[in-house]
Short mmCIF file of C-alpha atoms and ligand atoms in Angstrom, two decimals:
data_model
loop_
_atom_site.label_atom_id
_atom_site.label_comp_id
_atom_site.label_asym_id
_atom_site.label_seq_id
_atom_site.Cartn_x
_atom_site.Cartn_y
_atom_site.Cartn_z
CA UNK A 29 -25.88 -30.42 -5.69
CA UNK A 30 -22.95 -29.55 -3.78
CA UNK A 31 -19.51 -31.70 -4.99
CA UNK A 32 -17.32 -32.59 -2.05
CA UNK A 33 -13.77 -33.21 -2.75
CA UNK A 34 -11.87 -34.60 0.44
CA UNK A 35 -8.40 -33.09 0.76
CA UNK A 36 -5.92 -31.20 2.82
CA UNK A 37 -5.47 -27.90 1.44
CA UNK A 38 -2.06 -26.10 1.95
CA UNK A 39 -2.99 -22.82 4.00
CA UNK A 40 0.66 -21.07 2.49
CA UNK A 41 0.02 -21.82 -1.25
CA UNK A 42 -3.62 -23.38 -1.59
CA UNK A 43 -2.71 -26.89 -2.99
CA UNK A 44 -4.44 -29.93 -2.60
CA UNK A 45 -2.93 -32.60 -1.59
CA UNK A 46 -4.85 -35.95 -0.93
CA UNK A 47 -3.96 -37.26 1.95
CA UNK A 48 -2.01 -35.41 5.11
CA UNK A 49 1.44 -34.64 5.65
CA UNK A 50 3.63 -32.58 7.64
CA UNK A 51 5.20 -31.10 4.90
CA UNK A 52 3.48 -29.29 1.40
CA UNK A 53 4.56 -30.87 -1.19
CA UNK A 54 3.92 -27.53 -3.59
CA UNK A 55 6.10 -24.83 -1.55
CA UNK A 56 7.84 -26.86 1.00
CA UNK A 57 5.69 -25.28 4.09
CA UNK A 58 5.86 -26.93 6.90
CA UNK A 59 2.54 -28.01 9.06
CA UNK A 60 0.74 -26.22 6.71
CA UNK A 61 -1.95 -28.77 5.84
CA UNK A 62 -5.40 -28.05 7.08
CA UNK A 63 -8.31 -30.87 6.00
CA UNK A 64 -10.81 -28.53 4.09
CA UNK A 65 -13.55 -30.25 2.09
CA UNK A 66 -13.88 -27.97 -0.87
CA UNK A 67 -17.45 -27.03 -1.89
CA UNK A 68 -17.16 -26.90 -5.88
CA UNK A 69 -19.77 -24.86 -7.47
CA UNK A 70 -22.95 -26.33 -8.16
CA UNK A 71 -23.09 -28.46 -11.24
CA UNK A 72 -19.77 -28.68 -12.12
CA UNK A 73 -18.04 -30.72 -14.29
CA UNK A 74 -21.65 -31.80 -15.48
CA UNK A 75 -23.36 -31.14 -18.77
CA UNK A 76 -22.40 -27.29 -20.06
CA UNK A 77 -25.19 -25.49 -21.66
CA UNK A 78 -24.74 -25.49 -25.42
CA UNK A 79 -24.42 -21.61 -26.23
CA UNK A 80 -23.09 -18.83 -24.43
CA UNK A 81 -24.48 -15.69 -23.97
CA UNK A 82 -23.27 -12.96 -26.59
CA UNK A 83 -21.90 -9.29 -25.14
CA UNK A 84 -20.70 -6.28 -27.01
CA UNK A 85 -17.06 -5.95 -27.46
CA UNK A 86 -15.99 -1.98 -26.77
CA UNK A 87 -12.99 0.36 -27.80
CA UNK A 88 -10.05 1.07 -25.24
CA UNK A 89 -11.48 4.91 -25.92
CA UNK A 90 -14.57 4.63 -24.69
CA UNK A 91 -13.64 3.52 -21.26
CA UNK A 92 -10.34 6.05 -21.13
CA UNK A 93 -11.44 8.58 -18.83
CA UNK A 94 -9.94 8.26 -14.98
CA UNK A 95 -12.61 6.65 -12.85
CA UNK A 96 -14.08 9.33 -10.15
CA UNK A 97 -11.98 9.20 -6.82
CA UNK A 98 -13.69 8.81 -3.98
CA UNK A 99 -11.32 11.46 -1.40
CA UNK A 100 -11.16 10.66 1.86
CA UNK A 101 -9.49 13.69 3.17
CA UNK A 102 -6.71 11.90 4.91
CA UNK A 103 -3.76 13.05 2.75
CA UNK A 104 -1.40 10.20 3.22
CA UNK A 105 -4.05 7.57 2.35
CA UNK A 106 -5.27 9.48 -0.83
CA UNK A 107 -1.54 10.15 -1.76
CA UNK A 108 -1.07 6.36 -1.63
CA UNK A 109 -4.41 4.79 -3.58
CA UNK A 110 -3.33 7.41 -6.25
CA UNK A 111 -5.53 10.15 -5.28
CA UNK A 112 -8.71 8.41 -3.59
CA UNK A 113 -10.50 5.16 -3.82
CA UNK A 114 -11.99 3.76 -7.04
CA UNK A 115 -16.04 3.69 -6.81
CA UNK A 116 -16.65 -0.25 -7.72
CA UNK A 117 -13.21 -1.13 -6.76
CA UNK A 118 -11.54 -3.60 -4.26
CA UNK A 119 -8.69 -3.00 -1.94
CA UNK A 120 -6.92 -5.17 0.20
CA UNK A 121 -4.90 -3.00 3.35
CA UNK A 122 -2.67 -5.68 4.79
CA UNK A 123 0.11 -5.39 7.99
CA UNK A 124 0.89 -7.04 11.26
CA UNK A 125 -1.84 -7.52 14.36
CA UNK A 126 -1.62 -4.55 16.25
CA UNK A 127 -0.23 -2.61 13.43
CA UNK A 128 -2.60 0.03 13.37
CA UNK A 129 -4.88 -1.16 10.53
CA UNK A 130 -8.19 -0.75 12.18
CA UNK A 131 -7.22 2.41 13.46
CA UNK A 132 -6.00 3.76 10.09
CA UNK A 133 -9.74 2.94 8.31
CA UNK A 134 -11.92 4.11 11.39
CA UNK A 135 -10.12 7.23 10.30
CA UNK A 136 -10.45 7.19 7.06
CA UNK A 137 -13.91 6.19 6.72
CA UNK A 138 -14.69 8.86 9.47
CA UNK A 139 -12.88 11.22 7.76
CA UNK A 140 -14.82 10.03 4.58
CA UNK A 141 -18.60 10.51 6.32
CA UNK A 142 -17.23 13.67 7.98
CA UNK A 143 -17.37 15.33 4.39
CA UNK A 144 -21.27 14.12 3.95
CA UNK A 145 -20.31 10.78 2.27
CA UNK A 146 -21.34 7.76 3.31
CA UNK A 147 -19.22 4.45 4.53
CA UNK A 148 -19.98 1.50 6.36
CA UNK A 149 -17.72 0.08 8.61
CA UNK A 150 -18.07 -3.81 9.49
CA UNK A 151 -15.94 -5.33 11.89
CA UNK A 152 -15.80 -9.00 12.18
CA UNK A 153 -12.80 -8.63 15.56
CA UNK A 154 -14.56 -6.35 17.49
CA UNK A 155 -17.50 -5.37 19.20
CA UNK A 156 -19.56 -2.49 18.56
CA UNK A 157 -18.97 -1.21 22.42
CA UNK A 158 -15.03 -1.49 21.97
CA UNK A 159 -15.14 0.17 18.23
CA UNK A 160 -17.70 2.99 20.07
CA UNK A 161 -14.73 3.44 22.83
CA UNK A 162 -11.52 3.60 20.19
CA UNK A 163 -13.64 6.08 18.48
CA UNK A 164 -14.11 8.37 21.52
CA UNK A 165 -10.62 8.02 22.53
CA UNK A 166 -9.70 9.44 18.70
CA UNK A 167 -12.20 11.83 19.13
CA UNK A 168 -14.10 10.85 16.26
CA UNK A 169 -17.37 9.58 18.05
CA UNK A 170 -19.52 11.95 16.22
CA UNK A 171 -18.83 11.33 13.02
CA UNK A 172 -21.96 9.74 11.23
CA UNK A 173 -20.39 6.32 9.91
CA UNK A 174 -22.42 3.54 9.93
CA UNK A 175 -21.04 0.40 12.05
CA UNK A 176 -21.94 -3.18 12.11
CA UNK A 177 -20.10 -6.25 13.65
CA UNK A 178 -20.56 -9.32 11.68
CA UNK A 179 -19.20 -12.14 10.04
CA UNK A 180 -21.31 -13.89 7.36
CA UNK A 181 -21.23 -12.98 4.13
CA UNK A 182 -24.09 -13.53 2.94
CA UNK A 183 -25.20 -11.35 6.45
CA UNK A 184 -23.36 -8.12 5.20
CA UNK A 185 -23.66 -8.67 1.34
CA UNK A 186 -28.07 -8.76 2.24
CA UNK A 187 -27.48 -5.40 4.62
CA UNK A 188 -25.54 -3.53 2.09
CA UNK A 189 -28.28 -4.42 -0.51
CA UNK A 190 -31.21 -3.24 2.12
CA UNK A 191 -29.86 0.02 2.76
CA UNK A 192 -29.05 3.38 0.60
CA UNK A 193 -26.00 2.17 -1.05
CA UNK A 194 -22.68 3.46 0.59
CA UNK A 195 -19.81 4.43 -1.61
CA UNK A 196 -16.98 2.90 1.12
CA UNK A 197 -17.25 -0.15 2.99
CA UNK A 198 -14.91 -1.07 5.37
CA UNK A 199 -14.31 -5.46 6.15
CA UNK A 200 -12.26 -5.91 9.53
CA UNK A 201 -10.79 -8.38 8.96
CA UNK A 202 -10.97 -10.93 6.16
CA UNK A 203 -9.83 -13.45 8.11
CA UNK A 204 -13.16 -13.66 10.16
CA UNK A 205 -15.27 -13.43 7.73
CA UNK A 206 -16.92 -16.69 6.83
CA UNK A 207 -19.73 -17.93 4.13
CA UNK A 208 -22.37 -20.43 5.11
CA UNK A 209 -21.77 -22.37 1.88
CA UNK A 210 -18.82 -23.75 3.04
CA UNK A 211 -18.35 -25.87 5.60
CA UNK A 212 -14.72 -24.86 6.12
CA UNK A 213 -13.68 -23.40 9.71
CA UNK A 214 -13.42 -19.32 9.18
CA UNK A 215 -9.65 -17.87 8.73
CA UNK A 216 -9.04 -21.10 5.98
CA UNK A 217 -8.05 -20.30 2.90
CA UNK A 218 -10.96 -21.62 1.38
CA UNK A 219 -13.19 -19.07 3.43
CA UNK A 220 -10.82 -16.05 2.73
CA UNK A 221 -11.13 -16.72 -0.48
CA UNK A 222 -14.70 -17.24 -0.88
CA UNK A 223 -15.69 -14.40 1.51
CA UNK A 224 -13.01 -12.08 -0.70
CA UNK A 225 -14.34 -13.27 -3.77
CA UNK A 226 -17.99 -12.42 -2.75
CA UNK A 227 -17.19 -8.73 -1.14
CA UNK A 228 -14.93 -8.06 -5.02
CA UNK A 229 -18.08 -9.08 -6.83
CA UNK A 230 -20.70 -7.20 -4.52
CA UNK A 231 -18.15 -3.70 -5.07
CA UNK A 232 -18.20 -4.58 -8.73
CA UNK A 233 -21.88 -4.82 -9.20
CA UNK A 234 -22.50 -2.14 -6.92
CA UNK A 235 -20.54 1.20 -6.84
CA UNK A 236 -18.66 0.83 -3.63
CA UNK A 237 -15.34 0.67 -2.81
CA UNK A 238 -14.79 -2.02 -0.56
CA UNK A 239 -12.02 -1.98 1.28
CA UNK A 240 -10.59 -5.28 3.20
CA UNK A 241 -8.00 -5.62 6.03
CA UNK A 242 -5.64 -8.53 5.85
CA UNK A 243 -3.32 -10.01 8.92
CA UNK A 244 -0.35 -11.28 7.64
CA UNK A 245 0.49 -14.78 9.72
CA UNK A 246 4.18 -15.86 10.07
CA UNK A 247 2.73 -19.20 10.59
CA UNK A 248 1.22 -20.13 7.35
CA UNK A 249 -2.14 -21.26 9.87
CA UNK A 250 -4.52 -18.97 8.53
CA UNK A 251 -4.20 -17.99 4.92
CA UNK A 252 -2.96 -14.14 4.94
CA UNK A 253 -3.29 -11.43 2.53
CA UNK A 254 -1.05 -13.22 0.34
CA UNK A 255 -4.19 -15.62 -1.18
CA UNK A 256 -6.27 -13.13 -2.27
CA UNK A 257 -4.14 -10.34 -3.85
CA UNK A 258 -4.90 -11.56 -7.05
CA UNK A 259 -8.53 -10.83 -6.39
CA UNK A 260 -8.85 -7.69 -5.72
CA UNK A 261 -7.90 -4.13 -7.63
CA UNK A 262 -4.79 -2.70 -5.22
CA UNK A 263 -3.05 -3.57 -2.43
CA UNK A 264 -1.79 -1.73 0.28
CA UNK A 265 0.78 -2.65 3.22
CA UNK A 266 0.77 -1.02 6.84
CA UNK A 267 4.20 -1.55 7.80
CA UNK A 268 6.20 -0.61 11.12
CA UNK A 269 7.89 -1.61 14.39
CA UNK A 270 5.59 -1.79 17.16
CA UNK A 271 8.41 -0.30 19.59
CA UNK A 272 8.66 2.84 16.68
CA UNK A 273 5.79 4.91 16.70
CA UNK A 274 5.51 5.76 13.19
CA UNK A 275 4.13 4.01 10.24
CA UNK A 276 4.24 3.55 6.68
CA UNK A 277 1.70 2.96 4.60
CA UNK A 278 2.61 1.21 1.01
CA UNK A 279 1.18 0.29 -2.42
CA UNK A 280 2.01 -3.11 -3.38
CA UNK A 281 -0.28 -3.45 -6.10
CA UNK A 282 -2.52 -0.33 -7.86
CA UNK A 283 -4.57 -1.04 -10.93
CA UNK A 284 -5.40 2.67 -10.71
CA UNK A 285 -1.91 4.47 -9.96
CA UNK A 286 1.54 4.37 -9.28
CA UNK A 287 2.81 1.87 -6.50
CA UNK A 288 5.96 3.95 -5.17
CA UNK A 289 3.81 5.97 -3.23
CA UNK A 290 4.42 5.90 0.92
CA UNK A 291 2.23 7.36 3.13
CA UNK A 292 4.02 8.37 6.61
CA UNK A 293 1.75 8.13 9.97
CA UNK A 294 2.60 8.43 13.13
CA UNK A 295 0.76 6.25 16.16
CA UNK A 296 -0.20 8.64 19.51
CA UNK A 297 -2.49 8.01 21.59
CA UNK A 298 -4.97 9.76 19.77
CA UNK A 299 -4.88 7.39 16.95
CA UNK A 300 -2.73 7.94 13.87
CA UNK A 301 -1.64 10.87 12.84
CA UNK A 302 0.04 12.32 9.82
CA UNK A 303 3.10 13.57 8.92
CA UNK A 304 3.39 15.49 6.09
CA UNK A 305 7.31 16.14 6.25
CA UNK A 306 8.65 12.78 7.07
CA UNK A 307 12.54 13.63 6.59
CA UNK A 308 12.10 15.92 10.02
CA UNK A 309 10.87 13.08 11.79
CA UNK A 310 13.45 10.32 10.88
CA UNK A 311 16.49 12.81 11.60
CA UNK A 312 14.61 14.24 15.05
CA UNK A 313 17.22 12.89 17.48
CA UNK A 314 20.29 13.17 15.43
CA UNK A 315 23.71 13.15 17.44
CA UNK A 316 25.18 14.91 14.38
CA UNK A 317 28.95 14.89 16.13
CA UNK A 318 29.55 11.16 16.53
CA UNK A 319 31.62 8.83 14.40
CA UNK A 320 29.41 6.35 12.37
CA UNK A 321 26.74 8.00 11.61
CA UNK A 322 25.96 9.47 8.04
CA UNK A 323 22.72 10.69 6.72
CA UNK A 324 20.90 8.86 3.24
CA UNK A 325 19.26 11.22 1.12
CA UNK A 326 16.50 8.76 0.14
CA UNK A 327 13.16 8.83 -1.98
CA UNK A 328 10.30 6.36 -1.33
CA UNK A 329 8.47 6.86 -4.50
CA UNK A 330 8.25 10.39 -5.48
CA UNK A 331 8.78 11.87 -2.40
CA UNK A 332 12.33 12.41 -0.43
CA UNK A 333 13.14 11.15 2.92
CA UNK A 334 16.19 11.78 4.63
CA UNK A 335 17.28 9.11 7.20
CA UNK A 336 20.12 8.36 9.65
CA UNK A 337 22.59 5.62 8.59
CA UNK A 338 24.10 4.13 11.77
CA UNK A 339 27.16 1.86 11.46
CA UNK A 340 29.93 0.38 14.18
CA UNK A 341 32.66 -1.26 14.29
CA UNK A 342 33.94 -3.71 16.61
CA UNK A 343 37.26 -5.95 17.22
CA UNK A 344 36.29 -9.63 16.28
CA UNK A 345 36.15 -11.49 19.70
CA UNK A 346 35.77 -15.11 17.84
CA UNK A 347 37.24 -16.68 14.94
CA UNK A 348 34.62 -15.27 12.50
CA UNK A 349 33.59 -11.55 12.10
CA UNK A 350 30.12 -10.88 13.13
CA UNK A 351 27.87 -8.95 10.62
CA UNK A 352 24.47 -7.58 11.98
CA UNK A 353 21.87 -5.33 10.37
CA UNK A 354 18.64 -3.40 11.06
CA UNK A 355 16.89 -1.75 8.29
CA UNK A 356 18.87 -2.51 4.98
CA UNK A 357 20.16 -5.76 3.03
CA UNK A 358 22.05 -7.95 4.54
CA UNK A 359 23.69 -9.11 1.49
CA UNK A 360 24.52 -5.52 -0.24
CA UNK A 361 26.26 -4.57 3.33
CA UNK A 362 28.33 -7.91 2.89
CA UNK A 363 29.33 -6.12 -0.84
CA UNK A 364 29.59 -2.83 0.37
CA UNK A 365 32.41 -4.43 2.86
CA UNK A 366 33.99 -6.36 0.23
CA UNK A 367 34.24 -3.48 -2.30
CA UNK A 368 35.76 -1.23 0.62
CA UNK A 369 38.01 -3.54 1.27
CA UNK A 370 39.14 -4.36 -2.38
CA UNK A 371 38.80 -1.36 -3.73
CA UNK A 372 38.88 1.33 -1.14
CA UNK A 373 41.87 -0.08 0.80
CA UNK A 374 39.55 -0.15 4.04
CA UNK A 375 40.52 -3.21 6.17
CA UNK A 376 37.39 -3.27 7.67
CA UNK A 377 36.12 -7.11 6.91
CA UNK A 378 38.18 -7.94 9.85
CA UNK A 379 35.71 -6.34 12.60
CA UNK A 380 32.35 -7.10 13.95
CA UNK A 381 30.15 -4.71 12.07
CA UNK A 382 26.83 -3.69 12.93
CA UNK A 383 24.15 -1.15 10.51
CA UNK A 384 21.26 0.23 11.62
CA UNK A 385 18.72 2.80 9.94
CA UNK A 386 17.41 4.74 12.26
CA UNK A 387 13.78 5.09 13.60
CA UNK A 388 13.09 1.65 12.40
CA UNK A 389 13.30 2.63 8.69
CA UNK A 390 13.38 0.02 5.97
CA UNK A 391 15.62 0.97 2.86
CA UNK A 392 15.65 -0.61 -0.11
CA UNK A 393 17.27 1.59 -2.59
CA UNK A 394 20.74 0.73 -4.15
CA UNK A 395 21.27 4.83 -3.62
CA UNK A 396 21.84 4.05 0.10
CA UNK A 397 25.48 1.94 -0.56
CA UNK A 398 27.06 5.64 -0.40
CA UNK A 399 25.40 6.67 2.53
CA UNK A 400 26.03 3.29 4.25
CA UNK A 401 30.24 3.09 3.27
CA UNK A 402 30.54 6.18 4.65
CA UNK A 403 29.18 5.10 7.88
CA UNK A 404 31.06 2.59 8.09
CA UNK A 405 34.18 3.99 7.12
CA UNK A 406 33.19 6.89 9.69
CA UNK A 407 32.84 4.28 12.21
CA UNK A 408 36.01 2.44 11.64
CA UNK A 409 38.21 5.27 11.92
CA UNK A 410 36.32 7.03 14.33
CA UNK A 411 36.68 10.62 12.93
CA UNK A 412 33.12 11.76 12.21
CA UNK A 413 31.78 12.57 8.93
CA UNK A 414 31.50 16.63 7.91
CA UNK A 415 28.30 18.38 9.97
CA UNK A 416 25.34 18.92 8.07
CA UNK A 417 26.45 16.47 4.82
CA UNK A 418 23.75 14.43 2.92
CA UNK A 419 25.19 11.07 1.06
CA UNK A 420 23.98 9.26 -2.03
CA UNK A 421 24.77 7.38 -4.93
CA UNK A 422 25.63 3.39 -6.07
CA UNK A 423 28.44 1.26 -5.63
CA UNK A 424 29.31 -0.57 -8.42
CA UNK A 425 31.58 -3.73 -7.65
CA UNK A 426 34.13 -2.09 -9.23
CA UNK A 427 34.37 0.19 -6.78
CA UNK A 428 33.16 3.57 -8.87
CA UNK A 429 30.19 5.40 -7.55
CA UNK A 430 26.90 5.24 -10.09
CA UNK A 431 24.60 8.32 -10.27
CA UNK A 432 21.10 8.06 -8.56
CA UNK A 433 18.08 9.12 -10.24
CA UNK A 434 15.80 12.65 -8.46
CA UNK A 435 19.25 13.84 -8.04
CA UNK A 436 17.85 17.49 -7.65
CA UNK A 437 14.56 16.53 -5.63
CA UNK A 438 17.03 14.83 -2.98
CA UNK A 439 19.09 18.30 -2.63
CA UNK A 440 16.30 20.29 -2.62
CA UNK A 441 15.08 18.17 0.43
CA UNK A 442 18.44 18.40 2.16
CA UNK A 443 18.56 21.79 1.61
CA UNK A 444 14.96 22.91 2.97
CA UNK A 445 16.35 20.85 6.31
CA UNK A 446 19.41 22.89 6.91
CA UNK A 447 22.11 20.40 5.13
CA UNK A 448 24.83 22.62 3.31
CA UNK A 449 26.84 19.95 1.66
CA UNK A 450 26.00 16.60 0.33
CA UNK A 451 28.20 13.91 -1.13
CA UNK A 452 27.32 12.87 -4.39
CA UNK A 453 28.11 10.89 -7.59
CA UNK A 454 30.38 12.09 -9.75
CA UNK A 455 28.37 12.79 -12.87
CA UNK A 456 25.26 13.06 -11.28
CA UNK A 457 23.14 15.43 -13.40
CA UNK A 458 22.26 17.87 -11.21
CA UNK A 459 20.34 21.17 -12.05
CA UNK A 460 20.52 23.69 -9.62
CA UNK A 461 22.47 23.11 -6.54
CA UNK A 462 21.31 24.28 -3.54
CA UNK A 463 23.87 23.11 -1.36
CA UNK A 464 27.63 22.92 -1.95
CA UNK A 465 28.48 19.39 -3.72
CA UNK A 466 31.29 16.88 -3.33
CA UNK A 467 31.61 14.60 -6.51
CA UNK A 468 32.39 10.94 -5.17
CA UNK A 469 34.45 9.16 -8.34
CA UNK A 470 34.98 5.94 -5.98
CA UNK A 471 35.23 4.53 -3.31
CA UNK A 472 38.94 4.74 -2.40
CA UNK A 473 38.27 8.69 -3.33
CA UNK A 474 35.61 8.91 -0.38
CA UNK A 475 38.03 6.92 1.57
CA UNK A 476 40.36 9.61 0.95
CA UNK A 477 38.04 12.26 1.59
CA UNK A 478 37.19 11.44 5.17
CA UNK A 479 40.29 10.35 6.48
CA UNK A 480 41.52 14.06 5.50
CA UNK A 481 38.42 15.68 6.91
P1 LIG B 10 -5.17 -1.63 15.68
O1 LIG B 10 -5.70 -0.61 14.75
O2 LIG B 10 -6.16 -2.35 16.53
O3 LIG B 10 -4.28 -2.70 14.90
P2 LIG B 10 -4.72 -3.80 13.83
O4 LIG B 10 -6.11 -3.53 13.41
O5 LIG B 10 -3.71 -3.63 12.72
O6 LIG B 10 -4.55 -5.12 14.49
O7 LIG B 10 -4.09 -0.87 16.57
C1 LIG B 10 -3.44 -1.56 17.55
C2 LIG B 10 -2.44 -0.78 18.33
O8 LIG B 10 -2.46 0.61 18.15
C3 LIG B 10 -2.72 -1.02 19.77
O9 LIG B 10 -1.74 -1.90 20.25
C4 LIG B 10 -2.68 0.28 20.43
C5 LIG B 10 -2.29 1.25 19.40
N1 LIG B 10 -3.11 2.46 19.44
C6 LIG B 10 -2.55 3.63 19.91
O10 LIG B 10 -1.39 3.68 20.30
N2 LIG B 10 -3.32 4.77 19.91
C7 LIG B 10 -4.61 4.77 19.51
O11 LIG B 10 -5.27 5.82 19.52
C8 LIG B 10 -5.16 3.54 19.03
C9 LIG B 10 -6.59 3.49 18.58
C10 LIG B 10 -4.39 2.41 19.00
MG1 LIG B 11 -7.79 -4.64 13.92
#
């Protein structure tokens, strides 16, 4: 018997809420609230059976070995999962429409089949025809993965079973996918859930990896990755501007590796390629002469990646200064400003000021305040910063600079890209130099520094 539970069901957070309103009552979403009868399992609530079923208990030993990885042969994607796919495992890939999500895992799984493995590829968006033509136009039309374009669950979980079992399957897109248990409209996040649930216990029982694309919604309609990334084993993100052309590919979530991993690709019009030395690409178009512009020596993860660090600085045309940004935190510019201004004797709060990372870069690293006041300090006194100079390092409120950690891996980048100085903490350890070094003690010293350069 099949228990039916009238409700509206919150499509941001999955609450229940009895009757309608315009406004969930759990996480404040607005017009969130989608009627979804939900379809409790069978029998429950009723009479349990009196004993359970008794399983062996094991050792942590036993099971210690790392799992076989299932290598794709796309480097950035392997880099990224750890080092291949899990067998039995469940990944979510999530990003934007029009991302490049499907295009990344026809790729991959061709990639995959291209070294005599075997994937299935299921797309619930598209049609076989269309998926036939996006191959072709990659060039990747004769590589022996097996396609299907379906939606049901219980349709792809009974063609998996029929045929020799493939070790990666590939769900575009999670969204569509829809059981016929429930009668819930597909994209709910009843459905996702369901259908998510279903495809997690089909890898676990088989020996696939299953791999499932995500859309994140801005409008809370459809339930997005978000509601099932407790469900599955890791969780990647796709990430970049549309108007950029490359892409970055992120661990969010790993239960087999590390999650500061990136994975750098770049969109052409012969799908996605990679890009093994990201740094190159992010600097390409550098105008290294002009005031406001200093470069971050970064890491995402493990890896270095040098950027551009844009700033300006305008006169104030209204009453109150005018902060923009692109690329970093709002909120640490705001304290970069302040501790320039209180510590560094740089009347700068006064102006407009605008901060942009270039190429459509997102940094998160406190490493990047260095990089960032010297932009802007660049850019409100107009003289330049020194050619060729690499910045990094902390501010602390107090104005002194903090060391960064991968110190030497950050040089060692800078250097293999033609940088011969770089700006650093003072009291940074540092190895072996391979560039000449500038200890930064604080930030009136850097002041100092540039206006005498
Ligand atoms: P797609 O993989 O369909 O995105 P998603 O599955 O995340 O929604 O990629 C969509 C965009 O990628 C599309 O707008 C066009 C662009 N694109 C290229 O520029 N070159 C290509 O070779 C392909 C296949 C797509
Ligand atoms: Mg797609």
């Amino acid at each position: 018997m099949k228990v039916k539970a009238p409700g509206y069901m919150c499509q941001a957070c999955g609450a229940v809420q009895p009757k309608w309103s315009g406004r969930c009552d759990e996480c404040g979403a607005w017009n969130s609230l989608i009627e979804e009868a939900r379809g409790l399992p069978a029998g429950a609530g009723a009479r349990r059976s009196s004993k359970g079923r008794i399983f062996a208990l094991e050792t942590l030993l036993a099971t210690a070995n790392d799992p076989a990885r299932r290598v794709t042969g796309i480097a950035e994607f392997d880099r990224v999962t750890g080092g291949g796919v899990v067998p039995a495992s469940a990944l979510l890939l999530g990003g934007d429409p029009g991302v490049g999500k499907s295009t990344l895992l026809l790729q991959v799984a061709a990639s995959f089949v291209n070294s005599g493995r075997r994937a299935v590829y299921i797309s619930g968006e598209e049609a076989l025809p269309q998926l036939r033509l996006r191959a072709v136009r990659m060039g990747l039309a004769d590589a022996p993965l097996q396609l299907g374009a379906a939606t049901c669950v219980e349709d792809i979980l009974a063609t998996l079973a029929a045929g020799p079992a493939p070790e990666i399957v590939v769900i575009d897109s999670i969204q569509t996918i829809w059981s016929s248990a429930l009668d819930a409209a597909p994209g709910t996040i009843t459905q996702v859930r369901t259908a998510t649930h279903d495809l997690v216990r089909y890898a676990k029982t088989s020996d696939a990896a299953v791999i499932l694309i995500g859309h994140v919604t801005k409008d809370g309609q459809i339930a997005g990755p978000k509601a099932v990334e407790h469900l599955v084993d890791a969780v990647l993100y796709f990430e970049g501007e549309r108007a950029h052309q490359f892409r970055i590919l992120r661990a969010v979530k790993n239960r087999f590796g590390a999650t500061d991993e990136i994975g750098v690709f770049e969109m052409t019009g012969a799908g996605l390629a990679e890009v093994p030395n990201p740094s190159a690409l992010f600097l390409g178009d550098r105008s290294a002469t002009s005031a406001g512009a200093a470069v971050f020596a970064g890491m995402e993860g493990t890896r270095p990646l040098l950027c551009e660090v844009q700033a300006l600085a305008a006169a104030t045309g209204y009453g109150t200064a005018r902060r923009a940004v692109v690329g970093w935190d709002p909120g640490r510019l705001a304290m970069v400003l302040a501790v320039l201004e209180a510590r560094g004797g740089v009347g700068i709060s006064a102006s407009d000021v605008y901060l942009n990372v270039a190429g459509g870069l997102k940094i998160a690293e406190p490493a990047a305040d260095l990089a960032a006041a010297a932009a802007l300090i660049s850019a409100f006194t107009g003289r330049p910063l020194p050619k060729d100079c690499v910045i990094f390092g902390e501010i602390a409120l107090s104005g002194d600079i903090r060391p960064a950690p991968f110190a030497d891996s950050r040089l060692r980048e800078a250097a293999k890209l033609g940088f011969s100085l770089a700006f650093v903490p003072a009291g940074a350890r540092i190895s072996a130099a391979p560039l000449e070094l500038t200890q930064i003690r604080n930030v009136a010293h850097l002041a100092s520094l540039l206006a005498n350069a």
